[in-house]
XYZ file of C-alpha atoms in Angstrom:
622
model
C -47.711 -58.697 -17.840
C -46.181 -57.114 -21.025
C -46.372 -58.434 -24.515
C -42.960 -59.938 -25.124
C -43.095 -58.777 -28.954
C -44.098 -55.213 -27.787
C -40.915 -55.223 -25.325
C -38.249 -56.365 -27.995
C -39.498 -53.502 -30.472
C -40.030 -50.984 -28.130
C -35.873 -51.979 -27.516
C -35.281 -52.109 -31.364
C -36.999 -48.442 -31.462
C -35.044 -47.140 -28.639
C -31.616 -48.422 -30.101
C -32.256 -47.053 -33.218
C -33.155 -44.106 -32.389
C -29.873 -44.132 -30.493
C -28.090 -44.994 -33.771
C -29.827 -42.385 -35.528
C -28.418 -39.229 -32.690
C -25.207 -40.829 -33.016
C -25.320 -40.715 -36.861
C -26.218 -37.061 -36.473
C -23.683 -36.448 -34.525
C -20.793 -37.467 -36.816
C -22.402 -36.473 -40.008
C -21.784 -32.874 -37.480
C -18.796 -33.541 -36.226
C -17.958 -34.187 -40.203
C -19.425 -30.513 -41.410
C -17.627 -29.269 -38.911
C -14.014 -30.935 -39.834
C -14.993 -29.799 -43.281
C -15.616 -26.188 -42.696
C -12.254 -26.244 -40.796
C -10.486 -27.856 -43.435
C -11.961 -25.449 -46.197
C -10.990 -22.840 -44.028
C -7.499 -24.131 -43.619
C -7.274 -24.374 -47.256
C -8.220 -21.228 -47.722
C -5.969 -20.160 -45.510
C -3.104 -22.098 -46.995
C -3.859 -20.800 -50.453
C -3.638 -16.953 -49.365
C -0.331 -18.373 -47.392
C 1.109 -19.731 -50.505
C 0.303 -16.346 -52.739
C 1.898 -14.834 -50.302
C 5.262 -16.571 -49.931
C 5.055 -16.320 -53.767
C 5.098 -12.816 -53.688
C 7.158 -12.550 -50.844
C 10.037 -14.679 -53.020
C 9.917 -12.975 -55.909
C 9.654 -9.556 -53.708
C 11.922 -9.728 -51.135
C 15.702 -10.939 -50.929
C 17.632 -13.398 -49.324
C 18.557 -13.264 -45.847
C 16.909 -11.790 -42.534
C 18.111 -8.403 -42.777
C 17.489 -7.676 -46.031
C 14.620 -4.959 -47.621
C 12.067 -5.419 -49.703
C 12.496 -4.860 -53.564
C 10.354 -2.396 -55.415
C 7.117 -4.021 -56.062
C 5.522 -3.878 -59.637
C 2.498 -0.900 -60.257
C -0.620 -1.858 -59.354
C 0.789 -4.919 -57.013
C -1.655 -3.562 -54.427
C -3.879 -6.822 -52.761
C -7.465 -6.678 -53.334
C -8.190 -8.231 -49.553
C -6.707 -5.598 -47.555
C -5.193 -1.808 -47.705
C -1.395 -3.446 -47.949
C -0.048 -4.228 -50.991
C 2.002 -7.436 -51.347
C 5.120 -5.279 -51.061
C 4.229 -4.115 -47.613
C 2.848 -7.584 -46.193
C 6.427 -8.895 -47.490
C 8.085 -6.212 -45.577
C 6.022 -6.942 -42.426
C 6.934 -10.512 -42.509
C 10.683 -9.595 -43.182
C 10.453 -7.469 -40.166
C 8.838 -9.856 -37.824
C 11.640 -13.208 -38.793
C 13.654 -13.029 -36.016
C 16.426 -15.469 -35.275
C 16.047 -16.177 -31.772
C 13.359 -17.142 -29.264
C 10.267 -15.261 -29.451
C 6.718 -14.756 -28.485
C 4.021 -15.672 -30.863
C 1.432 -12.684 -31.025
C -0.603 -13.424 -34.206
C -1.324 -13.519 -37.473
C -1.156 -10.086 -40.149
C -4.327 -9.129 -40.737
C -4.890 -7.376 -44.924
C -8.639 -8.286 -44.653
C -8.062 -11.698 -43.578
C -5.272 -13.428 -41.734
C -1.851 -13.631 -43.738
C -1.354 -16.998 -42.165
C 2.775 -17.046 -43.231
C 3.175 -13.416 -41.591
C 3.470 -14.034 -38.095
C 3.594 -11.229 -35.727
C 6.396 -11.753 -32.636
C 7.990 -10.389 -30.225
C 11.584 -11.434 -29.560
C 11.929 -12.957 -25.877
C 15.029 -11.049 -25.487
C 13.705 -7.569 -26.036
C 10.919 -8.357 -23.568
C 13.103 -6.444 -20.417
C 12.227 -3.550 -22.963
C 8.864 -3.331 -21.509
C 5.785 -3.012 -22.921
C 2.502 -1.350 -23.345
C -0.849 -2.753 -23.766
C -3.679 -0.499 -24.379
C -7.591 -0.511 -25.840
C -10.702 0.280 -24.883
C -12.233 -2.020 -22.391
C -13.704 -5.467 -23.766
C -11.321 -5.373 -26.596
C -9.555 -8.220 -25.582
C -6.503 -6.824 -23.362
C -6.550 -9.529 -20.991
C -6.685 -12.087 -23.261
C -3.309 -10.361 -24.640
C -2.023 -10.410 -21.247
C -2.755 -14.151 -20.583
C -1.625 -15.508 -23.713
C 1.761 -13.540 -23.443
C 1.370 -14.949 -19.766
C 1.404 -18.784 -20.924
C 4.278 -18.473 -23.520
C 6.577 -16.583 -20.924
C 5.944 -19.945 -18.747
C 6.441 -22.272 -21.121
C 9.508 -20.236 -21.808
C 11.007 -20.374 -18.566
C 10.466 -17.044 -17.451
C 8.184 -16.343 -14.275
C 5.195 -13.891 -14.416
C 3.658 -11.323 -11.967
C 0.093 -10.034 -12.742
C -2.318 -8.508 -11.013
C -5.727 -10.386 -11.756
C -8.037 -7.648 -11.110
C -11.038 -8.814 -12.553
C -10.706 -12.635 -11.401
C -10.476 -14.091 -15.020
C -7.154 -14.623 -15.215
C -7.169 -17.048 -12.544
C -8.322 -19.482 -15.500
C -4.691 -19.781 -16.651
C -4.203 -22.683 -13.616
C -6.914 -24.394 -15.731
C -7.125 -26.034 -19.140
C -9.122 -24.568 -22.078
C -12.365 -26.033 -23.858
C -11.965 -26.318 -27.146
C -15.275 -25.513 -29.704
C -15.718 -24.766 -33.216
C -15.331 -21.244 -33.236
C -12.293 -21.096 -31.487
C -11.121 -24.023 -33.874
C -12.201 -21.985 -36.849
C -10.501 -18.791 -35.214
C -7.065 -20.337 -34.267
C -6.791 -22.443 -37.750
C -7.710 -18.998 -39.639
C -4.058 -17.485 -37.922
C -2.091 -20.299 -38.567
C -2.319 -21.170 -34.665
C -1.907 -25.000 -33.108
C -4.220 -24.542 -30.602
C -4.812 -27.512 -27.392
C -5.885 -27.241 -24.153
C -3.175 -26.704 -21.479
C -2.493 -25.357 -18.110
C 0.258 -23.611 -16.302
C 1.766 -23.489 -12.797
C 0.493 -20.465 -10.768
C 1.053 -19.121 -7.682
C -1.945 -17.037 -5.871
C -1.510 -13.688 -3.664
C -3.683 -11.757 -1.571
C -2.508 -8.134 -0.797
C -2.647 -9.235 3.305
C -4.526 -12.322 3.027
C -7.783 -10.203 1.755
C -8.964 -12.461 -0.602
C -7.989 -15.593 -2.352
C -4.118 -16.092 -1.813
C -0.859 -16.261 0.396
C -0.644 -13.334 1.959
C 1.443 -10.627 0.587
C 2.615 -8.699 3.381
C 5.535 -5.292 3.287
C 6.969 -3.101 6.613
C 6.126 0.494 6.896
C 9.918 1.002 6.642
C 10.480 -1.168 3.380
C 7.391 0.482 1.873
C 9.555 3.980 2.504
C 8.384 7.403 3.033
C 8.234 8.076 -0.708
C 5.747 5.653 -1.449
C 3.773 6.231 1.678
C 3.223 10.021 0.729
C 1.975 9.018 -2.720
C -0.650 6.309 -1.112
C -1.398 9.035 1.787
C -2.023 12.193 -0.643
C 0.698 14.531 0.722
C 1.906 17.541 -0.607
C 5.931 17.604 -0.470
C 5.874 19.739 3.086
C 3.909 16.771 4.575
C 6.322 14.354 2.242
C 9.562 15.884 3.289
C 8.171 15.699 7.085
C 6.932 12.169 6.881
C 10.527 11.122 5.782
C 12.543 12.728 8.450
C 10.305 11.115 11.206
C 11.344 7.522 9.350
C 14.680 8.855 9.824
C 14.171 9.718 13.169
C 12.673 5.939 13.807
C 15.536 4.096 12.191
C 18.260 6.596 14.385
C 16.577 5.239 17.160
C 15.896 1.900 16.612
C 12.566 1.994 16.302
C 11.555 -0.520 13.805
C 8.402 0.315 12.098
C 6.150 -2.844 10.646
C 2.699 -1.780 10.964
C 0.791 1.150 10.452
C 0.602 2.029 14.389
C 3.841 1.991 14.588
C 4.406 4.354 13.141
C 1.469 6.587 14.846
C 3.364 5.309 17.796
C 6.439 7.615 16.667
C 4.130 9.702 15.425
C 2.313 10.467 18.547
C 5.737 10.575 21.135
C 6.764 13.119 19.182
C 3.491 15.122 19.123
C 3.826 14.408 23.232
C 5.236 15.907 26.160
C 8.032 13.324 26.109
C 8.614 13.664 22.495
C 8.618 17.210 22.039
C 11.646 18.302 22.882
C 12.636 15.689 19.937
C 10.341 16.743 17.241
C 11.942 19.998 17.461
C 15.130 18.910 17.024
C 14.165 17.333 13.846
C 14.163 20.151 11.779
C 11.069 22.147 12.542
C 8.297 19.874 11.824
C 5.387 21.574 12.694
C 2.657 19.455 15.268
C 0.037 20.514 12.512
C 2.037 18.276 9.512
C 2.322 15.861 12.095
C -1.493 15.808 12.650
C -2.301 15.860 9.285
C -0.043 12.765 8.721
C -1.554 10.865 11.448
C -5.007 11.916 10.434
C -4.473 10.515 6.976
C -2.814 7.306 8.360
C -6.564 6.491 9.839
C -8.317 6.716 6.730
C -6.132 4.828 5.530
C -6.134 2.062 7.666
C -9.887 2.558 7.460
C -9.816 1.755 3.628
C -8.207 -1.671 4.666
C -4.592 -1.047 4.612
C -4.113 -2.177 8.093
C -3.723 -5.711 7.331
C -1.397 -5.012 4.425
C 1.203 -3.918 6.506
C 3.079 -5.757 8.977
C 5.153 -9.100 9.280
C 6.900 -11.413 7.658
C 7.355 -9.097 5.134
C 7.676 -10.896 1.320
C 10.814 -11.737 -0.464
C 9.983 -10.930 -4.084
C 12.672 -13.086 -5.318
C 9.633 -15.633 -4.537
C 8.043 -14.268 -7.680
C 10.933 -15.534 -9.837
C 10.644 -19.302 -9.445
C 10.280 -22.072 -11.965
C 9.156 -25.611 -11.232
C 10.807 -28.768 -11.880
C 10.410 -29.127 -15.504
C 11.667 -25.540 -16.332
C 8.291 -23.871 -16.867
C 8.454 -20.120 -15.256
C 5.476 -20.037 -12.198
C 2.993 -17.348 -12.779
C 1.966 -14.906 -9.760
C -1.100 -13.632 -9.642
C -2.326 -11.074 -7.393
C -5.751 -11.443 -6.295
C -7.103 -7.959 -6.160
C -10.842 -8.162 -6.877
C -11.817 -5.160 -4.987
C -9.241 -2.864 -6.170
C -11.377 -0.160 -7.596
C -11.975 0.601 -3.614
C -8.197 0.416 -3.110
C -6.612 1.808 -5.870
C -3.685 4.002 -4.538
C -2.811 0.641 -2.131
C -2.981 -1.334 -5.372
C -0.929 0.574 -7.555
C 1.828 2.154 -4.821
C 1.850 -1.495 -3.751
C 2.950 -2.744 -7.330
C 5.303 -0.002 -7.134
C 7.017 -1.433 -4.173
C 7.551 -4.737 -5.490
C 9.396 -3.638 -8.195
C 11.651 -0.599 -6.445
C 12.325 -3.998 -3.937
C 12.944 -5.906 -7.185
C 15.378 -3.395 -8.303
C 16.995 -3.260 -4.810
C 17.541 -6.671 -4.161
C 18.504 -8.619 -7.738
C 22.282 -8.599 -9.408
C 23.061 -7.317 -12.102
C 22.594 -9.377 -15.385
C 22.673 -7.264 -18.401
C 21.426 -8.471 -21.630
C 20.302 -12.189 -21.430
C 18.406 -14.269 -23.717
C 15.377 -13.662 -21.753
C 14.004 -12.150 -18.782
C 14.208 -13.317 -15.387
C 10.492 -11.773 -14.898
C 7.723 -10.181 -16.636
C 6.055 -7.663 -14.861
C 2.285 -6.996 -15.674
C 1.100 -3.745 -14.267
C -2.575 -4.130 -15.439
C -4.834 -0.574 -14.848
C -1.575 0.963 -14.754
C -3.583 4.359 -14.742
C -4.025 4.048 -11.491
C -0.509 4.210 -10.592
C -0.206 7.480 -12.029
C -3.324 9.427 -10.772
C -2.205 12.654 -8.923
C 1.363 11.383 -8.985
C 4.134 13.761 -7.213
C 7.200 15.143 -9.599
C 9.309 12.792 -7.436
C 7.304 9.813 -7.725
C 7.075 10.213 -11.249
C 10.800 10.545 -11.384
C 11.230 7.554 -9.124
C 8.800 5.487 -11.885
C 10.570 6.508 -14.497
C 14.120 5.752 -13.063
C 12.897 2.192 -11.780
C 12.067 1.237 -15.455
C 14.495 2.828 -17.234
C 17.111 0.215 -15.136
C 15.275 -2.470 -14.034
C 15.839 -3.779 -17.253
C 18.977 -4.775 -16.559
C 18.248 -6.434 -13.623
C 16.814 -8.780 -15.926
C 13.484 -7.576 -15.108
C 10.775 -6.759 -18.009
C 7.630 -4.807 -17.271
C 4.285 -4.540 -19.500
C 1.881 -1.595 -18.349
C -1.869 -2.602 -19.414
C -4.166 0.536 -19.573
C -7.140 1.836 -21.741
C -5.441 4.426 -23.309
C -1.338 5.314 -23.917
C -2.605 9.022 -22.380
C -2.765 7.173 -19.317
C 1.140 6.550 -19.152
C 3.394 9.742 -18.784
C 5.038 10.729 -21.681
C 8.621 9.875 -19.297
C 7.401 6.509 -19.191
C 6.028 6.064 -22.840
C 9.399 7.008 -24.357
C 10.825 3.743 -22.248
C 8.527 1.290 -23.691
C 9.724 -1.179 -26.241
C 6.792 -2.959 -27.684
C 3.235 -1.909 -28.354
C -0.229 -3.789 -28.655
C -2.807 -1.189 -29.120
C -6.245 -2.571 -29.533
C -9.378 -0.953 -30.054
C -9.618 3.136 -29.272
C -12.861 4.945 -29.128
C -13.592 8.441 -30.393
C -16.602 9.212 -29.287
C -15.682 12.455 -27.406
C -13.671 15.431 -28.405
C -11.222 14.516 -25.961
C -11.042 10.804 -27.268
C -10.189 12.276 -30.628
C -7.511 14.813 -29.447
C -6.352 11.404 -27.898
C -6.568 9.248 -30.763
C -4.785 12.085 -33.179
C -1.868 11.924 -30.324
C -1.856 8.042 -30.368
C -1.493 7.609 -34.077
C 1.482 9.949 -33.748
C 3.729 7.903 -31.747
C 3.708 5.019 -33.884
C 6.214 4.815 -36.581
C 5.095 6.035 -40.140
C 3.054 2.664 -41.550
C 0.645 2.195 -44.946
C -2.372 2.437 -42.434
C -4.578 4.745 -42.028
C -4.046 4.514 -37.930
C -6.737 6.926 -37.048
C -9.453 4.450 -39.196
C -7.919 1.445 -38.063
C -7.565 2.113 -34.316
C -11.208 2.637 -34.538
C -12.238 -0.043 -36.250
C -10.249 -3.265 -34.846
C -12.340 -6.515 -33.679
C -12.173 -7.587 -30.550
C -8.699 -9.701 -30.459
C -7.324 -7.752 -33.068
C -4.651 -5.132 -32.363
C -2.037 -2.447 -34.031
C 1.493 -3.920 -32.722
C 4.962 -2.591 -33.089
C 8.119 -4.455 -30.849
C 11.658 -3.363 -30.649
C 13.364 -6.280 -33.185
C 16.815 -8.099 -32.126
C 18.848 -5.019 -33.244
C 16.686 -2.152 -31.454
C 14.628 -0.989 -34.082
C 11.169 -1.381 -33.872
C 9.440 -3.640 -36.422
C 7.111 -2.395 -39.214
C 3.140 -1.541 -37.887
C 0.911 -4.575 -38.063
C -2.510 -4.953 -38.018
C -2.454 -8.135 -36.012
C -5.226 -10.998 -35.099
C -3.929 -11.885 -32.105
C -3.667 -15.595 -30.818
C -5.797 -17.401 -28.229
C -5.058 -18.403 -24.683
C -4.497 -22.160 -24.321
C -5.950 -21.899 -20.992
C -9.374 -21.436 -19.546
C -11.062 -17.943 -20.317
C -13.469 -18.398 -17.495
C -12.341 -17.737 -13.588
C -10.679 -21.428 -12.123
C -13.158 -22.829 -9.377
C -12.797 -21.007 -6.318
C -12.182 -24.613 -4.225
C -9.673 -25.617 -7.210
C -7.791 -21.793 -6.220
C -8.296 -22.255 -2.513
C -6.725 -25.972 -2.573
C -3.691 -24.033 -4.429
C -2.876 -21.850 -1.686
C -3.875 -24.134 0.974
C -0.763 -26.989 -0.627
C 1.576 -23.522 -1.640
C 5.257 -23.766 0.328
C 4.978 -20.739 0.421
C 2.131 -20.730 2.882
C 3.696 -22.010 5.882
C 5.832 -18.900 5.901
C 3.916 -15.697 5.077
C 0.150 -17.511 5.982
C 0.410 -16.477 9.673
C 0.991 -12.781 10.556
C 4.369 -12.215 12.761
C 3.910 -9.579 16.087
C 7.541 -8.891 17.143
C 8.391 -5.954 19.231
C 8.793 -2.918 17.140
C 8.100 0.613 17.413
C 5.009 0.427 19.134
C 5.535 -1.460 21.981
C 8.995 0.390 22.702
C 7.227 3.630 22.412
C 4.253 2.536 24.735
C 6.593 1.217 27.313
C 8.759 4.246 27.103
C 5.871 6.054 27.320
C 4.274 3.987 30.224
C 7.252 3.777 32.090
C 7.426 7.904 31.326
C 3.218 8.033 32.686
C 4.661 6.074 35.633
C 7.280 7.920 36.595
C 5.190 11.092 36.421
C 2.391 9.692 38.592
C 4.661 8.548 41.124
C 6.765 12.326 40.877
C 2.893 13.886 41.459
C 2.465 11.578 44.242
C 5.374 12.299 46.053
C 4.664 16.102 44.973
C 1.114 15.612 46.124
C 2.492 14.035 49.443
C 4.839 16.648 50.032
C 2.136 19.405 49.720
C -0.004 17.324 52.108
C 2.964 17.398 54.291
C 3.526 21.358 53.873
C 0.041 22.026 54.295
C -0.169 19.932 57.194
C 3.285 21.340 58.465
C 1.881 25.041 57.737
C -1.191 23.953 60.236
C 1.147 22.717 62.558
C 2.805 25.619 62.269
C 0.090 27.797 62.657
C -1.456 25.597 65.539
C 1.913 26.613 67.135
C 1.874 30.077 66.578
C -1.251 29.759 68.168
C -0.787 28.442 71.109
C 2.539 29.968 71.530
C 0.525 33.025 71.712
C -1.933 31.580 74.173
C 1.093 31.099 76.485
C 2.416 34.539 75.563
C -1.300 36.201 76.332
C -1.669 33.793 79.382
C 1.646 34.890 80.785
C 0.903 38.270 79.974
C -2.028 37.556 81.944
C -0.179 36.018 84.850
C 1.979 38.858 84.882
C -1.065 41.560 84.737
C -2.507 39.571 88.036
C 0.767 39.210 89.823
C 1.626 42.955 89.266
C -1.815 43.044 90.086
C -1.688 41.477 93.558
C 1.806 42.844 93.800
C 0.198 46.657 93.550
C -2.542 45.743 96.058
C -0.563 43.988 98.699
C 1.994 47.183 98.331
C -1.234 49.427 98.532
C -2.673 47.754 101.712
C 1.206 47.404 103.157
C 1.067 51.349 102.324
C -2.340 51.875 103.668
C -1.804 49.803 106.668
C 1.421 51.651 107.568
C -0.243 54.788 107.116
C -2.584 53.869 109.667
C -0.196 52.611 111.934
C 2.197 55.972 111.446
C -1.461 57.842 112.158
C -2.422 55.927 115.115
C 1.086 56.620 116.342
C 1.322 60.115 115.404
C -2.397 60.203 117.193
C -1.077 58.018 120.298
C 1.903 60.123 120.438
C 0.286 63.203 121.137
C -0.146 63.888 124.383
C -3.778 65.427 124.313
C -4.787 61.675 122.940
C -2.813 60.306 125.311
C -4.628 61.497 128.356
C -8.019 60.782 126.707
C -7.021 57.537 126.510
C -5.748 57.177 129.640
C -8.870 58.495 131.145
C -10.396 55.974 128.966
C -8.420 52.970 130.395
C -8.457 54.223 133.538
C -12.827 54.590 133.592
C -12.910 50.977 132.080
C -10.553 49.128 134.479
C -11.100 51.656 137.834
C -7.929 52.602 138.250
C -8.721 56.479 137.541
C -8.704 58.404 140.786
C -12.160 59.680 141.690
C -12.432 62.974 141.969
């Protein structure tokens, strides 16, 4: 039995040790609120010398410049001088709706100098570029969160799996506190609609499925590696399928058309196409397997996806974010990036004409956007650069996310609105030469760009945007701004139960098999194989038949001559007998004519009678 005594202070001990780690815990919670709050102050001190200066530096009104400031004005945190972080936040106080990128950065955050973009000039496109771990995606899904709460719907490709997190709230802790407070940024946990996508159901998503004849022969050479002989071939035999019908959804359909043609039914045809060699057309076939080999087989096929599904909003007006599940894309990367390609030439196809709106219908994020332009053809290139010179008007904006702006043709560069260039490395020749060529498409700035490209922190980049009127905006050296949302992957069951409830899922989730151009063809082809057996039957029979006619024939002949030779035979013998009877009629008459001629004569005749008459006594005796 216990001590009662013992048991009640063994209970005080325990609850006040209890008291004691909760006592800890809000004399922490209480450092921390005051470390925030100094930092706030210390923010809102730097704020308010800088709206100071700002006042006395810069006039009235939106548009206006910034006023001469006094010698030696130059601010002792950072390499701008109050002047210049006036004129930055004169250039970045739009009017209208915009995107909240960050805070200024002059050695620490300029708290009343937000950086923006204006939501309008977001069908401008975009370029997002650094070194990797510098904090692009983050960019990307913060930009991602605003355009939802905005209205506007989002497509990005989630290569890496981490921005799947944007379905899930954030977790707030002190140094995220500290770092959003610092910029001036009201930072709470939130989460946003999204949408999940497989490219043909491999992986995480609804299926995202496209026919070989939407794709188009353009695209298909660039995925496929042709040169423009094999290009120009490959798109007069999807001429040559659509003139006849032949409706081409999967990959072996079109070997189907591929192999009639290469046939002994199809040859005649393949001529008649314009002197496509069988060689191009092996080549093309033999590149069709390896790439159905590298997966592409399920990727193509039916019911193809309307991407007017990637420009919904829910209910309360919030824009839905796609995101393309493509976790193994660095084994697929022509598929990945022809494949973004083709959602936005069908974008361009299929939506009206809108012109300039307050804001996008759609945000396009084409994330490792290098890959789209690896060993790209002169006319895919030009077929890039007219898709996003236009699309804007379609209401369509696109944001290319690479490592470096070398990565985007020049054609392409010159098309791009805004800019959000983190972090570059020099730490090659050819990094230099890349980082002197950087620095000299930005507009002339106070910074040093080829030090401060080098030497950003990670979440910190060098932005420019195209303002309300065109121009672009004044270089800033910008902290960028945190995602509300979870920085860490959502749970795989919490994405699977996504797709699993998606509307969309009862229509693209099951793969379609109509008749298209393979089935025709085999039929055709079938019913061709058929039709020849039976004609080399019946030619087969009527051989047999000659053959055995011939040996009838011959049997014939052969006993035609038997006859012949046994008549010839008969004839022989019955000339034969005929000569013999006539001999012994001739010898027999000769004998008779001699026995006359011998009985005649009269000397014989009296021997004879003296003969008869000795034998029968009649003869006179003498």
């Amino acid at each position: 039995m216990s001590d009662p005594t013992i048991d009640q202070a063994a209970a005080a001990a325990a609850d006040a040790a209890a008291e004691a780690e909760r006592l800890q815990a809000e004399a922490q919670a209480a450092l921390e609120q005051a470390q925030q709050a100094a930092a706030a102050a210390a923010a809102a001190v730097e704020a308010a010398k800088a709206r100071a200066a700002a006042v006395s530096a810069v006039p009235a009104g939106r548009s206006g410049a910034p006023t001469p400031a006094p010698r030696g004005a130059a601010t002792a945190a950072g390499p701008l001088s109050d002047e210049q972080v006036a004129a930055i936040r004169q250039g970045y106080a739009f009017e209208g709706a915009a995107l909240e990128l960050g805070a200024l950065m002059n050695g620490t955050p300029v708290v009343d100098a937000q950086v923006r973009v204006p939501l309008a000039m977001l069908n401008r496109h975009g370029l997002i570029a650094g070194a990797t771990g510098t904090g692009k995606t983050r960019t990307l899904q913060a930009l991602t969160e605003q355009l939802s709460a905005h209205g506007v719907a989002v497509f990005a490709a989630d290569v890496k799996g981490d921005l799947s997190g944007v379905a899930t709230p954030g977790t707030p802790n002190p140094k995220l506190t500290a770092r959003t407070s610092a910029i001036g940024q009201d930072w709470s946990p939130a989460s946003f609609p999204v949408e999940y996508f497989s490219l043909g159901g491999n992986g995480t998503g609804v299926p995202i499925r496209a026919t070989v004849s939407g794709f188009g022969p353009l695209l298909l050479a660039k995925v496929l590696g042709l040169n423009e002989t094999q290009a120009s071939s490959l798109a007069l035999v999807f001429h040559y399928a659509e003139e006849h019908g032949l409706a081409l959804a999967e990959l072996e359909d079109l070997r189907a058309v591929l192999q009639y043609l290469t046939g002994d039914e199809g040859r005649a045809e393949l001529a008649a196409l314009g002197g496509i060699s069988p060689a191009t057309v092996g080549v093309i076939l033999r590149e069709l397997i390896g790439f159905a080999d590298a997966g592409a087989e399920g990727f193509f096929g039916e019911p193809e996806i309307d991407t007017r599904e990637f420009l919904r909003t829910t209910p309360d007006g919030r824009g839905v974010i796609s995101l393309l599940e493509v976790p193994g894309v660095a084994d697929r990367p022509a598929l990945y990036s022809t494949f973004l390609m083709w959602l936005l030439a069908d974008l361009f196809n299929d939506l009206p004409e809108v012109g300039d709106a307050d804001k996008p219908k759609l945000v396009f994020f084409f994330d490792e956007a290098h890959l789209l332009f690896a060993d790209a053809s002169k006319e895919f290139l030009d077929q890039v650069v007219r898709t996003v010179r236009l699309i804007r008007s379609k209401g369509v904006g696109i944001v290319f996310v690479t490592q470096t702006p070398k990565d985007v043709p020049g054609e392409v560069l010159g098309q791009l609105g805004s800019r959000v260039q983190h972090q570059l490395r020099a730490f090659t020749p050819d990094d230099a030469k890349a980082l002197r060529a950087t620095v000299q498409t930005y507009p002339k700035s106070a910074y040093d760009l080829g030090e401060v490209l080098t030497t950003l922190g990670i979440g910190e980049a060098v932005v420019t945007v195209m303002n309300e009127d065109g121009a672009p905006t004044p270089v800033a050296w910008t902290r960028l701004r945190a995602p509300q949302s979870s920085m860490a992957p959502s749970a795989p069951d919490a994405m699977q139960a996504a797709v699993a409830a998606s509307p969309l899922q009862a229509e693209y989730g099951t793969a379609v098999d109509r008749e298209t151009a393979y089935e025709l063809l085999t039929a055709k082809m079938n019913a061709a194989a058929a039709a020849d057996q039976a004609a080399k039957a019946r030619a087969a029979k009527a051989k047999e038949d000659a053959a055995a006619a011939k040996v009838a024939a011959a049997e014939a002949r052969k006993d035609g001559a038997a006859r012949k030779e046994a008549e010839r035979e008969r004839a022989a013998a019955q000339r034969e007998a005929q000569r013999q009877s006539a001999a012994r009629g001739r010898a027999m008459q000769q004998g008779v004519s001699t026995i006359t001629k011998v009985l005649g004569d009269r000397q014989t005749q009296r021997i004879i009678g003296d003969v008869l008459g000795g034998i029968f006594g009649t003869r006179k005796r003498r």
